Amino acid sequence: MTIPIMPSPSEQSAHTDIIGKPSQTFPLHCVQGSSSQPDRLWTALRKWSELLGPENVDGPDTVVERYNPGALPKKYVTCPVAAVRPANRDQVVGVVKIARASGIPLHAISRGQNWGYGGPLPPRDGMAIVDLSRMNRIIEVNTELAYAVIEPGVTQRQLFDYLKSHQIPLVPDATGAGPEASLVGNILQRGFGHTPYGNRVLHAGNYEVILPDGRVIETGFGRYENARAKHVFPYGRGPWVDGLFTQSGLGIVTRMTVWLLPAPESLIGFALKVPDEHQIAQIVERLRPLCLDGTVRSTVHIANDLRVISAKTSYPYWLTGGRTPLPDPVRQHLRRKFGVGAWNLMGGLYGSRGMTRQAAKEIRRAFRGLAPVFCFGKRLLSAGRWLAEMTERLGVRTPLTEAVRSADSVYRLLEGEPSDEHLRGVFWRHRAIPPDVHPKAAGALWCSPVLPMRGEDVLALLRTVTPIYERYRLEPLITFSAVTSRALVGVFSICYDPEDSVQVNQAEACYEELSSAICRAGYYPYRGMIPHCSDPCFWDVSPEVLNTLFPQSAFCDST
């Protein structure tokens, strides 16, 4: 039910002047969910507008339009009541204090590009979004100690371009989330990239945090005046608290130090593919020793055929007569067309020429008898691009062309250059994709279980999820990433056409069942929209900690 929510007479004219017009109709439960009365909301909107300027405040009339959930199934769509866009730390402090006085819970986002996991939406109704995208300063780059100090609005592209334009020989880690994704936001979600610093949260520190009562702290040695090691030693003295501010609502991080990789003398990409889907277990068994002994230090990604193909084309409705899921003969045809295997592995080797040459030998030896290993650097890729262009000019499109393109896009990620290419897979089931379409319009949900780096665990997980995909007539687009030397993170994409209500319902049901099934099997997700696998004791403790430390907190746990 919807009813008009109007400010009190004394506040209505002020709200009209600052926000632009009195509120129109919007769901009552959005305000009730925030534990605040409507007049408190209007008071907060007025004060936020005075603090930030009316152009940086959205009320209930405009917040949904600006932070549109796009193609997300309705079950996972929440209703924020406001959004604010502070430009600096002091403004964030002011926002928090106003929210606390008004009883409006806050949900902070860096740039809101949390694709596949809910985007910019808060975890529940009635919250105000704190959008930190205006805080986009690169505060410092230290070339000697190889780190950058950045604000949450800094994008992957922004930092890469800054280093390149200033000819600084440092490499930022890049994820496949696209050039406009926030570095800080991804780290706080414990995301991962491609370089030896791919386990990003372990290569960052010295957080500046706004606490729920408006106080400002720095983690590690940053709490001490004139601390010389605060950017290079994240632990400090006493409890190491950085992790408390990841995937939580215990504070708003407004600055962070991220470590950068010195540009190596030699960077070699390596790749292999296997024709049999069951050979994934052998790949994992042979990869693990290479990770454990340090031969391979980068994050390694193992993608199935459908995940690779989805980055190159959308679902071929014209070949299936509109039928779903993808028939096996068509799947085999696409494998041949794009030159991909049932499973496809790619990673990077960093170091001196001697180090990468020796590591390449070790990798070839490890996979001997299973699959040939293709190693490539800049020179080989340049020659491959030239050859691919020549064949295309002759009107011939070969698997070599696709192989070169795939290797080139991965190599750029290994160099720290973000790309949109791997994000295209979220549009797999779309029937029509406009050229300027935004990822938030994509029909995609991601489920990301963590598992030991053992072949038996990979096969057990695949046996768990495959029948569920089949039951809901969806294709399993799957990647396993070696984020640590002992663990894999699986990213299971559930793709659908948001214009097809049947597919939307199938995707929602598939996501629910998949999330529950992986937890029952013992493979819990490292992030996601729904706490299917909650340990009641643990998840009760998190808000208890918040409420004990800050009884009138404006924040909430957002995991």
XYZ file of C-alpha atoms in Angstrom:
559
model
C 0.000 0.000 0.000
C 1.202 3.525 -0.701
C 0.112 6.739 0.957
C 1.364 10.317 0.663
C 4.029 11.118 3.254
C 4.076 14.856 3.823
C 6.339 16.962 6.035
C 4.923 19.033 8.825
C 3.658 22.483 7.731
C 6.673 24.209 9.250
C 9.038 22.034 7.242
C 7.092 21.771 3.998
C 8.189 25.128 2.584
C 11.787 24.517 3.633
C 11.696 21.118 1.979
C 10.191 22.648 -1.144
C 12.929 25.262 -1.318
C 15.791 22.858 -0.694
C 14.695 19.602 -2.334
C 12.620 21.194 -5.063
C 9.054 20.051 -4.364
C 7.011 18.321 -1.677
C 7.172 14.546 -1.627
C 5.017 12.521 -3.940
C 3.595 9.124 -3.074
C 6.044 6.444 -2.022
C 5.793 3.204 0.005
C 5.066 3.731 3.680
C 7.108 0.662 4.656
C 10.254 2.409 3.445
C 9.951 5.018 6.186
C 8.682 2.611 8.821
C 11.584 0.270 8.080
C 14.014 2.989 9.103
C 12.534 3.255 12.614
C 11.974 6.937 11.937
C 8.828 8.979 11.600
C 8.259 10.890 8.340
C 8.890 14.245 9.987
C 12.334 13.035 11.079
C 13.124 12.116 7.509
C 12.206 15.571 6.253
C 14.259 17.165 9.005
C 17.250 15.072 7.979
C 16.748 15.922 4.289
C 16.690 19.616 5.102
C 19.837 19.435 7.226
C 21.673 17.270 4.692
C 20.762 19.757 1.956
C 22.113 22.628 4.014
C 25.332 20.684 4.589
C 25.907 19.278 1.091
C 23.829 21.448 -1.214
C 20.421 20.330 -2.527
C 21.965 18.934 -5.718
C 23.748 16.315 -3.608
C 20.689 15.053 -1.765
C 17.963 12.794 -3.115
C 14.695 12.417 -1.273
C 12.183 9.602 -1.753
C 11.023 11.204 -5.016
C 14.348 10.819 -6.816
C 16.459 8.252 -4.962
C 14.964 5.203 -6.673
C 15.374 6.749 -10.109
C 19.042 7.563 -9.535
C 19.878 4.288 -7.777
C 17.630 2.145 -9.922
C 18.214 -1.541 -9.225
C 17.873 -2.219 -12.943
C 17.184 -5.833 -13.767
C 17.401 -7.255 -10.244
C 14.482 -9.610 -9.409
C 11.901 -7.798 -7.295
C 12.491 -10.082 -4.321
C 15.954 -8.588 -3.879
C 14.984 -4.964 -4.495
C 14.968 -2.782 -1.394
C 13.568 0.703 -1.002
C 15.961 3.462 0.164
C 14.373 6.664 1.434
C 17.201 9.054 0.565
C 20.714 9.373 -0.804
C 23.462 11.836 0.042
C 26.726 12.524 -1.771
C 29.370 14.049 0.527
C 32.586 15.414 -0.975
C 34.982 15.050 1.959
C 35.518 13.492 5.362
C 34.006 16.366 7.337
C 30.811 16.171 5.294
C 30.589 12.423 5.969
C 30.896 13.151 9.685
C 28.067 15.669 9.394
C 25.907 13.204 7.459
C 26.429 10.558 10.147
C 25.579 12.895 13.005
C 22.387 14.078 11.301
C 21.364 10.480 10.592
C 22.038 9.457 14.171
C 19.945 12.305 15.537
C 17.136 11.468 13.116
C 17.225 7.699 13.609
C 17.739 6.990 9.903
C 20.029 4.022 9.187
C 22.779 4.521 6.612
C 24.221 2.321 3.859
C 27.530 3.500 2.392
C 28.608 2.765 -1.183
C 31.817 3.747 -2.947
C 30.514 3.825 -6.512
C 27.619 1.352 -6.286
C 28.953 -1.057 -8.904
C 28.527 -4.237 -6.886
C 27.338 -6.139 -9.975
C 25.736 -9.523 -9.398
C 25.472 -8.924 -5.660
C 22.765 -6.257 -5.418
C 24.389 -3.179 -6.942
C 24.007 0.047 -4.940
C 20.909 -0.988 -3.001
C 20.955 -1.134 0.806
C 20.334 -4.479 2.510
C 16.864 -3.501 3.678
C 14.129 -0.908 3.281
C 14.122 2.484 4.929
C 17.820 3.280 4.699
C 19.622 6.315 3.314
C 22.454 5.698 0.845
C 25.752 7.482 1.490
C 27.290 7.689 -1.981
C 31.031 8.369 -1.736
C 31.710 8.679 -5.470
C 32.490 12.421 -5.175
C 35.383 11.550 -2.854
C 37.691 10.599 -5.714
C 41.101 12.007 -4.853
C 44.365 10.168 -5.328
C 46.007 11.707 -2.283
C 49.500 10.271 -2.617
C 51.528 7.841 -4.704
C 54.809 6.784 -3.130
C 57.105 5.396 -5.818
C 59.840 4.256 -3.437
C 57.612 2.150 -1.170
C 55.053 1.347 -3.880
C 51.726 2.415 -2.442
C 48.873 4.828 -3.132
C 46.582 6.624 -0.697
C 43.127 6.974 -2.213
C 39.532 7.870 -1.434
C 36.601 5.497 -2.058
C 35.454 7.209 -5.253
C 38.730 6.469 -7.085
C 38.098 4.028 -9.929
C 40.289 1.304 -11.350
C 40.666 3.313 -14.570
C 41.512 6.525 -12.713
C 44.427 5.024 -10.791
C 45.751 3.119 -13.817
C 45.629 6.247 -15.995
C 47.287 8.344 -13.286
C 50.223 5.944 -13.004
C 50.537 5.685 -16.777
C 50.325 9.432 -17.469
C 52.942 10.160 -14.804
C 55.145 7.304 -16.084
C 55.203 5.684 -12.654
C 56.430 2.068 -12.932
C 53.874 0.607 -10.534
C 51.035 -1.828 -11.269
C 47.608 -1.607 -9.577
C 45.687 -4.842 -9.194
C 42.642 -4.952 -11.500
C 39.458 -6.981 -11.257
C 37.103 -7.910 -14.077
C 34.422 -5.599 -12.644
C 35.120 -2.876 -15.206
C 37.054 0.408 -15.369
C 34.542 2.413 -13.304
C 34.541 0.097 -10.297
C 35.880 1.469 -7.009
C 39.133 0.092 -5.654
C 38.197 0.766 -2.031
C 34.682 -0.607 -2.438
C 35.943 -3.881 -3.907
C 38.560 -4.281 -1.188
C 35.948 -3.741 1.522
C 33.890 -6.532 -0.077
C 37.083 -8.685 -0.069
C 37.083 -8.903 -3.855
C 40.023 -10.233 -5.840
C 41.903 -9.423 -9.006
C 44.640 -10.917 -11.208
C 48.148 -9.913 -10.107
C 50.251 -11.283 -7.216
C 48.338 -8.709 -5.146
C 45.029 -10.227 -6.264
C 43.977 -11.037 -2.703
C 43.399 -7.343 -2.350
C 42.338 -6.987 1.275
C 45.746 -8.309 2.388
C 47.523 -5.595 0.387
C 45.779 -2.590 1.905
C 45.654 -0.851 5.263
C 45.647 2.427 7.195
C 41.896 2.895 6.861
C 40.393 6.233 7.797
C 36.990 5.375 9.266
C 33.982 7.388 10.385
C 32.430 5.565 13.329
C 28.664 5.453 13.962
C 28.914 8.227 16.562
C 30.787 10.525 14.172
C 34.273 10.004 15.581
C 37.150 9.540 13.124
C 39.817 6.873 13.581
C 42.738 5.531 11.563
C 43.639 1.863 11.756
C 47.113 0.419 12.262
C 49.826 2.910 13.121
C 47.706 5.702 11.641
C 46.270 6.271 15.109
C 49.628 7.674 16.265
C 50.838 11.176 15.478
C 53.593 11.313 12.853
C 53.743 7.505 12.488
C 56.279 6.827 9.727
C 55.228 3.213 9.020
C 51.463 3.636 8.844
C 51.268 3.031 5.087
C 53.571 0.002 5.024
C 52.694 -1.973 8.186
C 48.914 -2.392 8.466
C 48.739 -4.062 11.886
C 49.949 -1.386 14.293
C 49.792 -2.316 17.982
C 46.967 -4.080 19.748
C 44.016 -5.689 17.948
C 44.185 -5.650 14.138
C 40.792 -4.103 13.418
C 40.823 -3.529 9.644
C 38.715 -6.626 9.038
C 35.925 -5.255 11.227
C 35.209 -2.668 8.543
C 34.951 -5.131 5.627
C 31.507 -6.480 4.740
C 30.087 -4.731 7.800
C 28.284 -1.658 8.984
C 30.725 -0.772 11.737
C 32.033 2.342 9.997
C 32.370 4.291 6.749
C 35.847 4.062 5.238
C 36.823 7.391 3.691
C 40.491 6.751 2.881
C 42.760 3.757 2.416
C 46.329 2.851 1.537
C 46.620 0.265 -1.257
C 49.896 -1.398 -2.152
C 51.073 -1.368 -5.749
C 53.236 -3.931 -7.499
C 56.552 -2.690 -8.899
C 56.412 -3.167 -12.674
C 58.287 -6.433 -13.283
C 61.163 -6.824 -15.699
C 59.220 -9.696 -17.243
C 55.502 -10.458 -17.304
C 54.435 -13.692 -18.959
C 50.851 -14.815 -19.270
C 50.159 -18.530 -19.348
C 47.089 -20.425 -20.507
C 45.832 -23.910 -21.154
C 42.577 -25.604 -22.060
C 41.198 -29.127 -21.759
C 38.452 -30.750 -23.847
C 36.802 -32.838 -21.109
C 34.773 -31.152 -18.373
C 35.878 -33.759 -15.807
C 39.522 -32.768 -16.298
C 38.946 -29.763 -14.049
C 39.971 -31.978 -11.101
C 43.346 -32.740 -12.699
C 43.911 -29.058 -13.449
C 43.348 -28.169 -9.796
C 45.533 -30.993 -8.477
C 48.431 -29.902 -10.684
C 47.945 -26.204 -9.998
C 47.930 -26.425 -6.187
C 51.619 -27.388 -5.715
C 52.627 -24.532 -8.032
C 50.722 -22.085 -5.849
C 51.954 -23.534 -2.584
C 55.644 -23.426 -3.529
C 55.415 -19.895 -4.981
C 56.028 -20.807 -8.621
C 52.683 -19.125 -9.387
C 52.010 -15.983 -7.333
C 49.237 -14.381 -9.346
C 45.549 -15.093 -8.967
C 44.737 -17.902 -11.412
C 41.312 -18.115 -13.054
C 39.790 -21.319 -14.439
C 36.663 -20.632 -16.504
C 34.342 -23.094 -18.143
C 33.475 -22.809 -21.825
C 30.208 -20.983 -21.253
C 31.830 -18.297 -19.103
C 34.453 -17.577 -21.784
C 31.912 -17.654 -24.618
C 29.584 -15.276 -22.720
C 32.283 -12.575 -22.862
C 32.295 -12.859 -26.670
C 28.650 -13.281 -27.644
C 25.166 -13.539 -26.173
C 22.884 -16.557 -26.060
C 22.297 -17.734 -29.664
C 18.498 -17.746 -29.694
C 18.687 -17.773 -33.512
C 20.457 -21.149 -33.410
C 18.182 -22.758 -30.822
C 14.860 -21.572 -32.219
C 14.378 -19.588 -29.035
C 14.659 -22.680 -26.843
C 16.537 -22.798 -23.555
C 18.767 -24.084 -22.091
C 21.596 -24.261 -24.608
C 21.534 -27.589 -26.491
C 24.793 -29.517 -26.305
C 25.380 -29.520 -30.109
C 25.158 -25.703 -30.126
C 27.478 -25.541 -27.132
C 30.038 -27.690 -28.947
C 29.672 -25.488 -32.043
C 30.428 -22.356 -29.989
C 33.446 -24.035 -28.424
C 34.903 -24.697 -31.858
C 33.991 -21.265 -33.201
C 35.722 -19.408 -30.360
C 38.506 -21.922 -29.820
C 37.793 -22.612 -26.158
C 38.022 -25.770 -24.089
C 35.648 -27.300 -21.593
C 37.846 -25.576 -18.974
C 40.265 -22.719 -19.641
C 43.019 -21.572 -17.293
C 44.890 -18.269 -17.322
C 47.416 -16.713 -14.959
C 50.553 -14.583 -14.882
C 54.244 -14.940 -14.053
C 56.056 -11.891 -12.646
C 59.728 -11.218 -11.985
C 63.066 -11.130 -13.763
C 63.415 -12.789 -17.160
C 65.227 -15.665 -15.549
C 62.505 -16.111 -12.927
C 59.612 -16.130 -15.392
C 61.501 -18.380 -17.810
C 62.134 -20.931 -15.067
C 58.556 -20.669 -13.752
C 57.195 -21.287 -17.262
C 59.306 -24.455 -17.460
C 57.924 -25.653 -14.128
C 54.338 -25.012 -15.245
C 54.827 -26.871 -18.522
C 56.351 -29.769 -16.599
C 53.447 -29.825 -14.132
C 50.784 -30.013 -16.849
C 52.684 -32.361 -19.159
C 50.399 -35.138 -20.397
C 47.243 -33.171 -19.568
C 47.364 -30.076 -21.765
C 49.931 -27.953 -23.600
C 50.692 -24.656 -21.849
C 50.718 -21.523 -23.997
C 52.979 -18.753 -22.654
C 52.799 -15.233 -24.064
C 54.340 -11.837 -23.534
C 53.996 -8.448 -25.211
C 56.107 -9.357 -28.230
C 54.207 -12.546 -29.026
C 50.851 -10.835 -28.511
C 51.889 -8.038 -30.878
C 52.770 -10.586 -33.566
C 49.518 -12.448 -32.917
C 47.462 -9.269 -33.272
C 49.156 -8.486 -36.586
C 48.466 -11.983 -37.909
C 44.844 -11.876 -36.726
C 44.319 -8.518 -38.443
C 45.764 -9.861 -41.681
C 43.453 -12.881 -41.707
C 40.431 -10.694 -40.919
C 41.278 -8.388 -43.841
C 41.153 -11.455 -46.040
C 37.684 -12.178 -44.716
C 38.854 -15.162 -42.699
C 37.936 -15.432 -39.019
C 39.772 -18.258 -37.283
C 40.059 -19.583 -33.718
C 43.486 -17.897 -33.687
C 41.752 -14.517 -33.853
C 39.652 -15.295 -30.792
C 42.614 -16.806 -28.945
C 44.685 -13.681 -29.512
C 41.852 -11.440 -28.371
C 41.309 -13.488 -25.219
C 45.016 -13.547 -24.398
C 45.319 -9.810 -25.049
C 42.418 -8.898 -22.740
C 43.767 -11.114 -19.954
C 47.296 -9.761 -20.387
C 46.026 -6.207 -19.954
C 44.400 -7.240 -16.667
C 47.679 -8.818 -15.591
C 49.295 -5.432 -16.310
C 46.703 -3.734 -14.094
C 44.632 -2.239 -16.917
C 40.886 -2.652 -16.277
C 38.605 -3.730 -19.095
C 34.875 -4.047 -19.786
C 35.356 -7.218 -21.815
C 34.933 -9.754 -19.047
C 31.891 -7.892 -17.717
C 30.004 -8.548 -20.967
C 29.069 -12.004 -19.738
C 26.333 -10.530 -17.532
C 24.300 -9.940 -20.717
C 24.465 -13.606 -21.795
C 20.708 -14.240 -21.852
C 19.642 -10.811 -23.201
C 17.873 -10.880 -26.556
C 18.765 -7.258 -27.331
C 21.790 -5.392 -26.004
C 21.971 -1.640 -26.812
C 25.538 -0.463 -27.482
C 25.552 1.912 -24.495
C 23.771 -0.393 -22.051
C 24.787 -0.094 -18.401
C 25.722 -3.227 -16.397
C 22.949 -2.482 -13.906
C 20.488 -3.398 -16.670
C 22.001 -6.878 -16.889
C 20.138 -9.978 -15.820
C 22.753 -11.640 -13.640
C 23.093 -12.941 -10.092
C 26.373 -14.262 -8.709
C 26.834 -16.941 -6.095
C 30.413 -17.248 -4.813
C 31.267 -20.283 -2.664
C 34.758 -20.893 -1.276
C 36.319 -24.363 -1.390
C 39.648 -26.029 -0.656
C 41.938 -26.193 -3.690
C 41.369 -29.899 -4.264
C 39.996 -31.683 -7.295
C 37.574 -33.727 -5.207
C 36.000 -30.562 -3.784
C 35.615 -29.008 -7.227
C 33.861 -32.125 -8.536
C 31.654 -32.347 -5.439
C 30.570 -28.738 -5.856
C 29.875 -29.200 -9.561
C 27.781 -32.301 -8.792
C 25.800 -30.158 -6.369
C 25.076 -27.198 -8.649
C 24.742 -28.762 -12.114
C 21.333 -30.446 -11.513
C 19.996 -27.178 -10.086
C 20.954 -25.235 -13.222
C 19.368 -27.964 -15.338
C 16.164 -27.955 -13.273
C 15.658 -24.245 -13.943
C 16.758 -24.461 -17.595
C 19.733 -22.152 -17.139
C 23.358 -22.478 -18.244
C 26.119 -22.812 -15.631
C 28.607 -20.003 -16.298
C 31.373 -20.841 -13.842
C 34.820 -19.590 -12.868
C 37.121 -20.937 -10.167
C 39.798 -18.506 -8.974
C 42.845 -19.387 -6.876
C 42.636 -16.404 -4.532
C 44.989 -17.958 -1.983
C 47.495 -20.780 -2.414
C 45.076 -23.145 -0.665
C 41.582 -21.999 -1.620
C 39.438 -21.427 -4.677
C 36.527 -19.032 -4.990
C 33.845 -20.175 -7.379
C 31.769 -17.525 -9.139
C 28.555 -19.128 -10.390
C 26.684 -16.795 -12.729
C 22.917 -17.094 -13.026
C 21.968 -15.187 -16.166
C 18.505 -14.301 -17.432
C 16.709 -11.950 -19.795
C 15.151 -9.284 -17.537
C 12.417 -8.723 -20.143
C 11.306 -12.366 -19.875
C 9.280 -12.943 -16.710
C 9.659 -16.710 -16.976
C 13.445 -16.414 -17.019
C 13.402 -13.943 -14.134
C 11.381 -16.378 -12.012
C 13.666 -19.249 -12.994
C 16.753 -17.254 -12.061
C 15.355 -16.228 -8.686
C 14.388 -19.795 -7.804
C 17.741 -21.095 -9.056
C 19.640 -18.561 -6.953
C 17.684 -19.463 -3.829
C 18.159 -23.204 -4.264
C 21.794 -22.903 -5.339
C 22.660 -20.733 -2.348
C 21.062 -23.184 0.074
C 22.549 -26.266 -1.602
C 26.167 -25.086 -1.537
C 25.872 -24.283 2.157
C 24.444 -27.705 2.943
C 27.380 -29.180 1.044
C 29.794 -27.180 3.223
C 30.893 -24.579 0.644
C 29.893 -21.193 2.030
C 29.891 -17.996 -0.067
C 32.383 -15.272 0.749
C 29.874 -12.560 -0.180
C 26.335 -12.256 -1.488
C 22.916 -10.708 -1.101
C 21.255 -13.258 1.164
C 22.598 -14.737 4.424
C 21.349 -18.234 3.565
C 24.162 -19.830 5.506
C 23.960 -17.762 8.671
C 25.253 -19.131 11.933
C 22.658 -17.509 14.239
C 25.190 -17.021 17.032
C 27.794 -15.314 14.850
C 25.332 -13.064 13.041
C 23.691 -12.106 16.325
C 27.064 -11.043 17.706
C 27.841 -8.613 14.867
C 24.933 -6.213 15.530
C 25.396 -6.734 19.283
C 28.947 -5.435 18.975
C 27.675 -2.425 17.048
C 24.856 -1.733 19.508
C 27.125 -2.159 22.538
C 29.773 0.228 21.257
C 27.323 2.673 19.680
C 23.835 2.352 21.257
C 22.318 4.956 18.962
C 24.147 3.935 15.806
C 22.917 5.158 12.444
C 24.605 2.219 10.720
C 23.525 -1.347 10.233
C 25.299 -4.546 9.312
C 25.147 -4.681 5.516
C 26.342 -8.225 4.854
